[in-house]
Short mmCIF file of C-alpha atoms and ligand atoms in Angstrom, two decimals:
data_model
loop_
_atom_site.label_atom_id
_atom_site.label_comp_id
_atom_site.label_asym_id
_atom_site.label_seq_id
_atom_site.Cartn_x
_atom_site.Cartn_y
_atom_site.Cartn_z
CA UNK A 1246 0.00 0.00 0.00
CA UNK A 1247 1.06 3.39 -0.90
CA UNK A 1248 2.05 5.70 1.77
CA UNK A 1249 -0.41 8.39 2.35
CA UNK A 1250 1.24 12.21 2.73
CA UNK A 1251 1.78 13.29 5.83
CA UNK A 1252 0.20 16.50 6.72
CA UNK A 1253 -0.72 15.32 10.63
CA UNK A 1254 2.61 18.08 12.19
CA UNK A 1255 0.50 18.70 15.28
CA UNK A 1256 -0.58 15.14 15.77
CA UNK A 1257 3.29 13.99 15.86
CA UNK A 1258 6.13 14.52 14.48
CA UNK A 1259 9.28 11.85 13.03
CA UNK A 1260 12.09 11.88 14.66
CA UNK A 1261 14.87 13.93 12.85
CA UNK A 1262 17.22 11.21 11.80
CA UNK A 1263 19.83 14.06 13.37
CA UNK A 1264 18.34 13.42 16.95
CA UNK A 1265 17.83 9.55 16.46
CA UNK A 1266 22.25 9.69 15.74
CA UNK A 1267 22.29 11.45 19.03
CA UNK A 1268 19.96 9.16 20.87
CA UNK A 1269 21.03 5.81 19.43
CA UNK A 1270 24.54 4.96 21.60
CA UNK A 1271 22.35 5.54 25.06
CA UNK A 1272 20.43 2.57 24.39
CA UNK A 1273 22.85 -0.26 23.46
CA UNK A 1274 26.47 1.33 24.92
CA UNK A 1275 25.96 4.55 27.41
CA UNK A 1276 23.24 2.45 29.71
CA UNK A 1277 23.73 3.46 32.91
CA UNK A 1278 21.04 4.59 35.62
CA UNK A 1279 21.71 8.17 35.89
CA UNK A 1280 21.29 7.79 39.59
CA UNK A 1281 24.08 5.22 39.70
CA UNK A 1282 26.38 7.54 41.31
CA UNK A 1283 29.05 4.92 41.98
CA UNK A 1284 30.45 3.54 38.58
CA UNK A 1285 31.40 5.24 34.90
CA UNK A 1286 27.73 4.04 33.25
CA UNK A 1287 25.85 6.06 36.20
CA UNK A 1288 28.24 9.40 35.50
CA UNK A 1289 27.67 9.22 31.75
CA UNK A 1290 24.08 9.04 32.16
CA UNK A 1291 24.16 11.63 34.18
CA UNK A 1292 26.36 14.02 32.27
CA UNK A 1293 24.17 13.15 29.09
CA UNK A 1294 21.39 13.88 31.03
CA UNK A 1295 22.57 17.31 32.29
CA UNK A 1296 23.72 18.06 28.95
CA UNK A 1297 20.11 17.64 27.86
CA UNK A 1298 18.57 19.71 30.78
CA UNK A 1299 21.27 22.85 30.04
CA UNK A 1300 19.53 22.16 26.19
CA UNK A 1301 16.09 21.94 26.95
CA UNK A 1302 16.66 25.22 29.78
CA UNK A 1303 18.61 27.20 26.75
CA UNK A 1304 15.57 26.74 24.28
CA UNK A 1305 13.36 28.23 27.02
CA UNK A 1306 15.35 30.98 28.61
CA UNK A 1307 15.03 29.42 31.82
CA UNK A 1308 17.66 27.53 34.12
CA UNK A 1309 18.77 23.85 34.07
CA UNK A 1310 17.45 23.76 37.75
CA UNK A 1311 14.21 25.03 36.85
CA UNK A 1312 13.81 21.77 34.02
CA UNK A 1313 11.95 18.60 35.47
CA UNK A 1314 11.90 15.75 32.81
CA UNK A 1315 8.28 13.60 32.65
CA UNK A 1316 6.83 11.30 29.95
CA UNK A 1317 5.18 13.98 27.94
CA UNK A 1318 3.40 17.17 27.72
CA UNK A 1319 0.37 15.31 29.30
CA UNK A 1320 2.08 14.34 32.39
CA UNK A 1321 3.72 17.57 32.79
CA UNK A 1322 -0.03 19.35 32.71
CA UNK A 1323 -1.13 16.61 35.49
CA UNK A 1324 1.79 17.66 37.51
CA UNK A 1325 1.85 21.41 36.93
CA UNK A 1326 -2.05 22.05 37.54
CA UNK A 1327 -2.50 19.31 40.44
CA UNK A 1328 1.15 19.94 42.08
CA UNK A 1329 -0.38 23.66 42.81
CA UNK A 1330 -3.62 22.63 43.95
CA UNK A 1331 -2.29 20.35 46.41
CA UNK A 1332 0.58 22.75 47.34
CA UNK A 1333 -1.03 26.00 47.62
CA UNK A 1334 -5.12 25.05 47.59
CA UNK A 1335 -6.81 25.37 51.34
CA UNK A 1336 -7.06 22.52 53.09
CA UNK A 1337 -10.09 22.90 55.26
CA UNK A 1338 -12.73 24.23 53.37
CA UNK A 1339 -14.64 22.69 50.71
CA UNK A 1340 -13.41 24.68 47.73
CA UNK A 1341 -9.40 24.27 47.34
CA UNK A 1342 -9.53 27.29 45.26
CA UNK A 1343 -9.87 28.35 41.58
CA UNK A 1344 -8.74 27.73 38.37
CA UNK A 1345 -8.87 29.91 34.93
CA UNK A 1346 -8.63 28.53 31.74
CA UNK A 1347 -10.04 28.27 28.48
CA UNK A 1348 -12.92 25.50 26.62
CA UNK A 1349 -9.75 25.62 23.48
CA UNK A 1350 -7.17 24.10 25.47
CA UNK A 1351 -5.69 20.36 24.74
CA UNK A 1352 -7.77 17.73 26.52
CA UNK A 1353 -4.78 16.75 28.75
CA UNK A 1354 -5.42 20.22 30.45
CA UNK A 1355 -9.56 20.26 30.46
CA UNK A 1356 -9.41 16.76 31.73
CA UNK A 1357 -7.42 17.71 34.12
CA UNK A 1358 -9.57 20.45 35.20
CA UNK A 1359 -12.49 18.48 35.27
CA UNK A 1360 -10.53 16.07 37.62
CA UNK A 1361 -9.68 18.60 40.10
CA UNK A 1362 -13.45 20.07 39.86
CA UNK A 1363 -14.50 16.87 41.35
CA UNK A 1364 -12.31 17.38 44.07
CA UNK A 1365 -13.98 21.08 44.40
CA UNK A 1366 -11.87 23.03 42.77
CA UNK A 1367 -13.80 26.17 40.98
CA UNK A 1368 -13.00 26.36 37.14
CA UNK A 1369 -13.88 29.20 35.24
CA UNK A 1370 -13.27 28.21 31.30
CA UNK A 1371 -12.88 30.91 29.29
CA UNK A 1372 -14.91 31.02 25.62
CA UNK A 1373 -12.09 31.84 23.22
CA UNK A 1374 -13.13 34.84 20.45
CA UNK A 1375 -14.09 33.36 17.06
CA UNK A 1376 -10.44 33.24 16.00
CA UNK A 1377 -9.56 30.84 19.13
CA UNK A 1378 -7.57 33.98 20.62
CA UNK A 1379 -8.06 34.95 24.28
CA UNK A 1380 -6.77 38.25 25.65
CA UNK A 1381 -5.21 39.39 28.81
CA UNK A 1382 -8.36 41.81 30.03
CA UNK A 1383 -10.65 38.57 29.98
CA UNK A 1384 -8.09 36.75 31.93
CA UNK A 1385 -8.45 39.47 34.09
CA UNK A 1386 -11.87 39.81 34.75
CA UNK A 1387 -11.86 36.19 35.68
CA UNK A 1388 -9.81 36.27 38.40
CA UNK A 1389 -10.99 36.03 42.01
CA UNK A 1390 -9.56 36.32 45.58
CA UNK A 1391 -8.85 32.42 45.62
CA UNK A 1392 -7.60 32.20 42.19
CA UNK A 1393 -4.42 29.71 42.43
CA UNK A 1394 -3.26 29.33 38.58
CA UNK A 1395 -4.29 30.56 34.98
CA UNK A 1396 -3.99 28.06 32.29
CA UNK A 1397 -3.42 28.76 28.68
CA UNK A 1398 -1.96 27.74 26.07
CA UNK A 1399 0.72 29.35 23.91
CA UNK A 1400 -0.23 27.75 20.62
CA UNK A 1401 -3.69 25.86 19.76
CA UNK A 1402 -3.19 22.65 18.37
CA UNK A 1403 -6.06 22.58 16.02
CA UNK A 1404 -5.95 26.19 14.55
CA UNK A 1405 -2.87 27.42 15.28
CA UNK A 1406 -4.27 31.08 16.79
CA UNK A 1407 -1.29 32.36 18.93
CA UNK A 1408 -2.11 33.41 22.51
CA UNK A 1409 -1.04 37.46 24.06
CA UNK A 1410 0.82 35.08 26.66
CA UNK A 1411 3.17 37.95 27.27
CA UNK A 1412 0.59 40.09 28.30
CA UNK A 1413 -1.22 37.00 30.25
CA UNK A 1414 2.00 36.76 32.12
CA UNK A 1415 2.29 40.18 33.17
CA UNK A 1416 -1.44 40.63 34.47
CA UNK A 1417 -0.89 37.30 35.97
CA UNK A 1418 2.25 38.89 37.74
CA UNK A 1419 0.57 41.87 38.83
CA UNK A 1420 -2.52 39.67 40.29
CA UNK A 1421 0.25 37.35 41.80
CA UNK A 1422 -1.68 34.34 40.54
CA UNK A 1423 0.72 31.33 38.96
CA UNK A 1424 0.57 30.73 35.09
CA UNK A 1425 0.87 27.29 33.41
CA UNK A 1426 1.50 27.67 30.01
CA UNK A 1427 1.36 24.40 27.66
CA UNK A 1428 3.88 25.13 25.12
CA UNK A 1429 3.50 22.09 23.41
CA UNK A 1430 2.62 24.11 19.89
CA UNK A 1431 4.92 26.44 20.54
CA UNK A 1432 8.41 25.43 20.93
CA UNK A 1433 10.54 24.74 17.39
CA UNK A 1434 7.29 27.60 15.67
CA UNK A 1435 7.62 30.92 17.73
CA UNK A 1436 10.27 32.26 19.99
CA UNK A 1437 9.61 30.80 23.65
CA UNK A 1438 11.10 32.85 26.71
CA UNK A 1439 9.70 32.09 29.94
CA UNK A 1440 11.20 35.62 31.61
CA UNK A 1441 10.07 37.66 28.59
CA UNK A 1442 7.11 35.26 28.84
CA UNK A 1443 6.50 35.60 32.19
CA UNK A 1444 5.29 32.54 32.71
CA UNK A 1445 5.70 30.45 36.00
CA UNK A 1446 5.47 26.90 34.55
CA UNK A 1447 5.25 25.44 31.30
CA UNK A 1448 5.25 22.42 29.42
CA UNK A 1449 6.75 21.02 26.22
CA UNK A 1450 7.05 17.66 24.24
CA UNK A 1451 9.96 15.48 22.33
CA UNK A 1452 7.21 14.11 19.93
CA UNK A 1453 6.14 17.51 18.95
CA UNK A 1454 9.74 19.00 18.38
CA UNK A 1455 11.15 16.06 16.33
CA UNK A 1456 12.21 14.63 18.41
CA UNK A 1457 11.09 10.75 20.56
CA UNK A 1458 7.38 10.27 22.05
CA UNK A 1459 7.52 9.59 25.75
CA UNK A 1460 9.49 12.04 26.74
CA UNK A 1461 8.69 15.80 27.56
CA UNK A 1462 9.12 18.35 30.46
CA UNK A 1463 8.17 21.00 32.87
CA UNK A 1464 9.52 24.25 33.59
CA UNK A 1465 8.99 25.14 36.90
CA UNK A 1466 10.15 28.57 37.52
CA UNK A 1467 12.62 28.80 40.76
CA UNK A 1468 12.74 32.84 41.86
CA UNK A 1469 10.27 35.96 41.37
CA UNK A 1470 7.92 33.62 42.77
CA UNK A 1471 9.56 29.94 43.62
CA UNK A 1472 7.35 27.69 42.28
CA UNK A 1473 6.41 24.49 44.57
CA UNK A 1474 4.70 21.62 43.38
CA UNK A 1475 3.37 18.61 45.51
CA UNK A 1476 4.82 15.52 43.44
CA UNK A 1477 1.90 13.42 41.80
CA UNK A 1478 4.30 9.87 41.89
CA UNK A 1479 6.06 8.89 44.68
CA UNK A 1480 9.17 6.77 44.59
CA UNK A 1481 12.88 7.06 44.20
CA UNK A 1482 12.98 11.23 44.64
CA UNK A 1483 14.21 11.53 41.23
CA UNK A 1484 13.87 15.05 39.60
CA UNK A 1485 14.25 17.17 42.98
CA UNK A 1486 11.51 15.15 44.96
CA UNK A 1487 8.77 16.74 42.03
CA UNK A 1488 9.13 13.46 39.21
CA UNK A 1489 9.96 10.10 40.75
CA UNK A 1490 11.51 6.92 38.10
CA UNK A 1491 14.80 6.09 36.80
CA UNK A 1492 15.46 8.58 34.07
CA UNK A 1493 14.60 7.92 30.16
CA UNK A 1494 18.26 8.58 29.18
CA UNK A 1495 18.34 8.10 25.64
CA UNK A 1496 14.65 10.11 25.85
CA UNK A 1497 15.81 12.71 27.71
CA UNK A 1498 19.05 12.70 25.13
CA UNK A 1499 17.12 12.88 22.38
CA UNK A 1500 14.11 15.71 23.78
CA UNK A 1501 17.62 17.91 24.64
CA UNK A 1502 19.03 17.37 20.75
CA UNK A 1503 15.61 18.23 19.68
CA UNK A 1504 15.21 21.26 21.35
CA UNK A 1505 18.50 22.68 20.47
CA UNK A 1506 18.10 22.16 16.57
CA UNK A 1507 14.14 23.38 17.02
CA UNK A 1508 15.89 27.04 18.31
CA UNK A 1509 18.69 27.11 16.04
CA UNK A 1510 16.53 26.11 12.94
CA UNK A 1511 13.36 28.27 14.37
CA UNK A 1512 13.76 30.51 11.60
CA UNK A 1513 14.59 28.46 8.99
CA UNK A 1514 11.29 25.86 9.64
CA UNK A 1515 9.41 29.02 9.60
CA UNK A 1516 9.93 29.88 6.15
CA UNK A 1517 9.92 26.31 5.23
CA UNK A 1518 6.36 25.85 6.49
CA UNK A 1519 5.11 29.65 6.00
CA UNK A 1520 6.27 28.89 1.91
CA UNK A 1521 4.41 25.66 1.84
CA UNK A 1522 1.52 26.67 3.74
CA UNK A 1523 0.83 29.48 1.47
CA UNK A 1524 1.36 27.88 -1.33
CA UNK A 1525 -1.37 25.18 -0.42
CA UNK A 1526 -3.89 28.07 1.15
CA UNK A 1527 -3.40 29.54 -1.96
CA UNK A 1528 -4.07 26.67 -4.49
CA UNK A 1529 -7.05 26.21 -2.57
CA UNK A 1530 -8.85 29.30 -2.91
CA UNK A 1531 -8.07 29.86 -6.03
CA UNK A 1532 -9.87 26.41 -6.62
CA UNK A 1533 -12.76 26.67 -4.15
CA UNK A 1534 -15.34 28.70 -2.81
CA UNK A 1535 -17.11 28.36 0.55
CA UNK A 1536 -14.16 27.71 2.75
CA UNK A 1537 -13.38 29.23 5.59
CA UNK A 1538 -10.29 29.36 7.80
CA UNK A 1539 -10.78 29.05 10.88
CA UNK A 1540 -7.80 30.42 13.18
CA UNK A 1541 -6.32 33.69 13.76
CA UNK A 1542 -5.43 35.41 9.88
CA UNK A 1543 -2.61 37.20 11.67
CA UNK A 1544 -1.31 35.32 15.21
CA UNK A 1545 -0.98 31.82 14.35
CA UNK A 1546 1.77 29.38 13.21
CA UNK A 1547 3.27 29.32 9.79
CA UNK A 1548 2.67 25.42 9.96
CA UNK A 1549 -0.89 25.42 10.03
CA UNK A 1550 -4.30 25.57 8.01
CA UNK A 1551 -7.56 24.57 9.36
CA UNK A 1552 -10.02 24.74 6.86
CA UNK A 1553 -14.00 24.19 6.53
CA UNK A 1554 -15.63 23.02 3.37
CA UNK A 1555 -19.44 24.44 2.99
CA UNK A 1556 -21.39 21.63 1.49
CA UNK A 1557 -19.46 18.84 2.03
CA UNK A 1558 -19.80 15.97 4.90
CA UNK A 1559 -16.80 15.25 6.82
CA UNK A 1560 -16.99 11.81 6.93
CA UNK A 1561 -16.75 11.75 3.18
CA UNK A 1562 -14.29 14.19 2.86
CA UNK A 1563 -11.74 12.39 4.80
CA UNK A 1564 -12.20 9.37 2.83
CA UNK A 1565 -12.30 11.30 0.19
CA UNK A 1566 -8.83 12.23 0.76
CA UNK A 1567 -7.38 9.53 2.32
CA UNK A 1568 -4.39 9.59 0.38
CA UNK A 1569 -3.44 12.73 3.25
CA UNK A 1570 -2.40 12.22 6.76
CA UNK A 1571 -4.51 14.83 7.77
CA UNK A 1572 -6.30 15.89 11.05
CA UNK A 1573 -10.41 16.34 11.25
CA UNK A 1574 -10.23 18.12 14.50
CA UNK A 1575 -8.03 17.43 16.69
CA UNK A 1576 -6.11 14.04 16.77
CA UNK A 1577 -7.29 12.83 20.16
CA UNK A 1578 -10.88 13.54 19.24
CA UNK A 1579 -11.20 12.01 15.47
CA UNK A 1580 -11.98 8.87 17.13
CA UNK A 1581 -15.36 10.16 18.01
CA UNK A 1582 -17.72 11.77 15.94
CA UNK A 1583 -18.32 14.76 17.94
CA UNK A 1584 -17.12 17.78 16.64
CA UNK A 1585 -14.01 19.35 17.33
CA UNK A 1586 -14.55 21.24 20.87
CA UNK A 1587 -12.22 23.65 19.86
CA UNK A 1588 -13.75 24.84 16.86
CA UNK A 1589 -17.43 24.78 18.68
CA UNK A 1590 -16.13 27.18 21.78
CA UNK A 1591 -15.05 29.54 19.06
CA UNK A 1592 -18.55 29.53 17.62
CA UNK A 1593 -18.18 27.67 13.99
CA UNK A 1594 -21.61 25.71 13.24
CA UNK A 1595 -21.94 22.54 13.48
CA UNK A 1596 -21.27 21.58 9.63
CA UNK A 1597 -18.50 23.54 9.26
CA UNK A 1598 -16.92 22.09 12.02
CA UNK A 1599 -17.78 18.66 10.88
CA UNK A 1600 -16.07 19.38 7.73
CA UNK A 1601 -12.74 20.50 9.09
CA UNK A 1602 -9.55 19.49 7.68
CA UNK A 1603 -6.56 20.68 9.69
CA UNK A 1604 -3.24 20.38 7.70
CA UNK A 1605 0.15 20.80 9.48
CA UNK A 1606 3.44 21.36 7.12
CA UNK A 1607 6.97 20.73 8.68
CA UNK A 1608 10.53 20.26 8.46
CA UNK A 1609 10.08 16.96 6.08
CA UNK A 1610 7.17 18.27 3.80
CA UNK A 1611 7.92 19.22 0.14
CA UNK A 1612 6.02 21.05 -2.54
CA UNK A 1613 5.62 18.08 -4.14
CA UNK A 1614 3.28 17.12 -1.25
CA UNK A 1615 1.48 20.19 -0.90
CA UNK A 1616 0.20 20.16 -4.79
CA UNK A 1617 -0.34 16.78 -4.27
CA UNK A 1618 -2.69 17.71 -1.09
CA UNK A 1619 -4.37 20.45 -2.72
CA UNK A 1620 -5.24 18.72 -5.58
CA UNK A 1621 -6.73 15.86 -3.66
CA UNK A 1622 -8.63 17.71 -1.63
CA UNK A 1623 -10.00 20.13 -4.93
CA UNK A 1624 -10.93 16.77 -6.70
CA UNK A 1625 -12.32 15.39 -3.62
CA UNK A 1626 -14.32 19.01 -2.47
CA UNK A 1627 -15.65 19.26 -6.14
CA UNK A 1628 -17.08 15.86 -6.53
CA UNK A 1629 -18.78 15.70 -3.49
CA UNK A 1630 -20.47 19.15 -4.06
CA UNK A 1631 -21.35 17.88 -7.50
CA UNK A 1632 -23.72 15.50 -5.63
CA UNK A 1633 -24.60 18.29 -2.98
CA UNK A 1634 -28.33 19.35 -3.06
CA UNK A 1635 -27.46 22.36 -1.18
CA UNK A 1636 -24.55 23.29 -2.76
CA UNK A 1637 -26.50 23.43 -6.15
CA UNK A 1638 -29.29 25.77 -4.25
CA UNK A 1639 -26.18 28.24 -3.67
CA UNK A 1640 -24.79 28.31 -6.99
CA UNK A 1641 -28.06 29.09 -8.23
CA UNK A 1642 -28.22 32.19 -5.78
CA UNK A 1643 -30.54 30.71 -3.42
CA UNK A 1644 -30.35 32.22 0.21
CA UNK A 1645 -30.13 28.94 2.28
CA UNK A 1646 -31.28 31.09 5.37
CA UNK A 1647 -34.31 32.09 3.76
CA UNK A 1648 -35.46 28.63 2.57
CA UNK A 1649 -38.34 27.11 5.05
CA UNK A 1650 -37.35 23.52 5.17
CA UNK A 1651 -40.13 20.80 5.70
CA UNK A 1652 -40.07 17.55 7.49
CA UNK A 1653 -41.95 14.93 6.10
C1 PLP B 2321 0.28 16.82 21.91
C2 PLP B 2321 -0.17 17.84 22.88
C3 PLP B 2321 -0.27 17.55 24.24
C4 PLP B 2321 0.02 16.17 24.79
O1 PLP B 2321 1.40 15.90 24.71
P1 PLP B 2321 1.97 14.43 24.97
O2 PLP B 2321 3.44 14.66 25.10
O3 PLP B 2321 1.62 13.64 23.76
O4 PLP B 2321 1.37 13.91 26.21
C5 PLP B 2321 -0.68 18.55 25.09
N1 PLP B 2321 -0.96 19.77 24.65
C6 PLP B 2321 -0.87 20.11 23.34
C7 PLP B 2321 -1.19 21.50 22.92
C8 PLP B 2321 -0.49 19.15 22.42
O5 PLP B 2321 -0.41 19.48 21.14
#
């Protein structure tokens, strides 16, 4: 079977072949426990480990002792938004305390929430505008006296829209409530900085940045306020107390080697994807009418394009274009048949959100690919609107709004 094209950048990334060199001897010859503190296989571990945490720090702007390693961004959120609640919520009480964060975030974080709502916590989600963008003056007027931590994201996963998290971090600052900001999206496709940032923790991901899945981190910011966290795994005291279990070395190896090449190439994968992504946007609606982007038009990622198709039903449109690796929605949703929960909190109906493609572009895609995509998804958009009723209505200037539709 022929390899579909793969347009799925948000979903997961390969590892690049530059970080698999990197990561390959700490499997089979550099072994050692990195808490084996009393023979040559523990100390290389360890050094290779450090290395990876001064890496990791540097792509951040924060320090190597502010960098605990986990299994992913998911764990890191877990640890992040319940280490707070258990460190800094009231104990007596019924309500801990309160969260704020938004109805676009990853489901790792809303899950999350919902979690620690059953345990009392107050959430406040925030409804994103209709490009998916929050701003700081909402965050604001969502605070409260018992406010513990803001969540929000840097980068949305499904559209792309870039968050004000500058501005979130400064009001957050002023308010002297903690921010957790999943920077997942973010690293390796706009410049991270948690002091310019201001953010007090934040969390990022090896599969996301090219580099191995299982491995990720948290940033957990160590003056101007020192961050504590109550540790969610108990165990060997591994990571400062905060991340118990031996250490993924060749992981951790390969998350640092990612994260190195993702600053050092930022610029260069920006044009890359910003070139390609135009190019395919552009193909497109020069093709097709009805479609809508949905995303910021100015603050989002150069990797990404999230587009509706009026008249057309999702379910044939993927398989209508199955020889893409594309996204309907997010990735951790497309095995249901809800809609994308992203797209509804920004408002987009029902259909259009049912007939979402998102495409992500990255360091591996070529142009061959992206006229390739756009062509199968032309081909595939035209013939099923051949066969739409509705779509015929519009062409013949029919206002849909104004027909009065009868059930039989
Ligand atoms: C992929 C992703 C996650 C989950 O990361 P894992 O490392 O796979 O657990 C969380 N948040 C965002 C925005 C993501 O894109």
């Amino acid at each position: 079977m022929k390899q579909p094209i793969y347009l799925d950048y948000q979903a997961t990334t390969p590892c690049d072949p530059r970080v698999f060199e990197i990561m390959a001897p700490y499997f089979t010859q550099v072994y050692g426990n990195a808490a084996s503190r009393s023979h040559a296989f523990g100390w290389q571990a360890e050094e290779a480990v450090s290395n990876a945490r001064a890496q990791v720090a540097a792509a951040i702007g924060a320090h190597e002792k502010e960098i605990i390693f986990t299994s992913g961004s998911t764990e890191a959120i877990n640890l992040a938004m319940k280490g707070v609640v258990d460190m800094y919520g009231k104990k007596d009480g019924d309500c801990p305390g309160h969260i704020v964060t938004s109805l676009a975030e990853h489901k790792a974080v809303l899950d999350t929430a919902k979690h620690l709502e059953s345990l009392g916590v107050q959430v406040t989600y925030l409804k994103p505008d209709q490009y998916g963008r929050h701003s700081a003056e909402q965050v604001a007027e969502a605070l409260q006296d018992n406010t513990l931590l803001v969540a929000i994201m840097w980068v949305n996963n499904e559209i792309g829209t870039v968050n004000p998290i500058a501005e979130i971090g400064k009001l957050c600052k002023e308010r002297q409530v903690l921010f957790f900001c999943d920077a997942t999206q973010a690293v390796g496709k706009v410049p991270v900085d948690v002091e310019a940032a201001g953010v007090d923790l934040l969390c990022l991901s090896g599969h996301k940045v090219y580099g191995p899945k299982g491995v990720g981190a948290l940033y957990v910011r160590r003056r101007k306020p020192r961050v504590r966290l109550v540790a969610q795994m108990d165990g060997g005291g591994h990571e400062r107390g905060m991340r118990s279990g031996t250490l993924n070395v060749p992981g951790i190896v390969g998350l640092g080697a990612a994260c190195e090449i993702a600053v050092r190439d930022l610029e260069k994968d920006r044009a890359h994807s910003r070139a390609l992504r135009d190019r395919f946007e552009e193909k497109i609606f020069a093709a097709l009418d009805h479609v809508h982007r949905n995303g910021h038009p100015e603050h989002r990622v150069d990797m990404c394009s999230n587009l509706s198709f009026a008249y057309v039903e999702g379910e044939s449109l993927i398989m209508g274009i199955s020889g893409l690796a594309v996204s309907s929605g997010s990735a951790c949703t497309s095995a249901s048949l809800e809609p994308s929960h992203v797209l509804m909190s920004m408002g987009v109906g029902d259909e259009l959100a049912h007939s979402s493609i998102r495409y992500g572009f990255g360091r591996f895609t070529t142009e061959a690919d992206v006229d390739e995509a756009a062509e199968q998804t032309i081909a595939a958009v035209n013939k099923l609107r051949e066969l739409s009723p509705l779509y015929e209505m519009v062409q013949e200037g029919i206002d849909l709004s104004t027909v009065q539709w009868t059930a039989h």
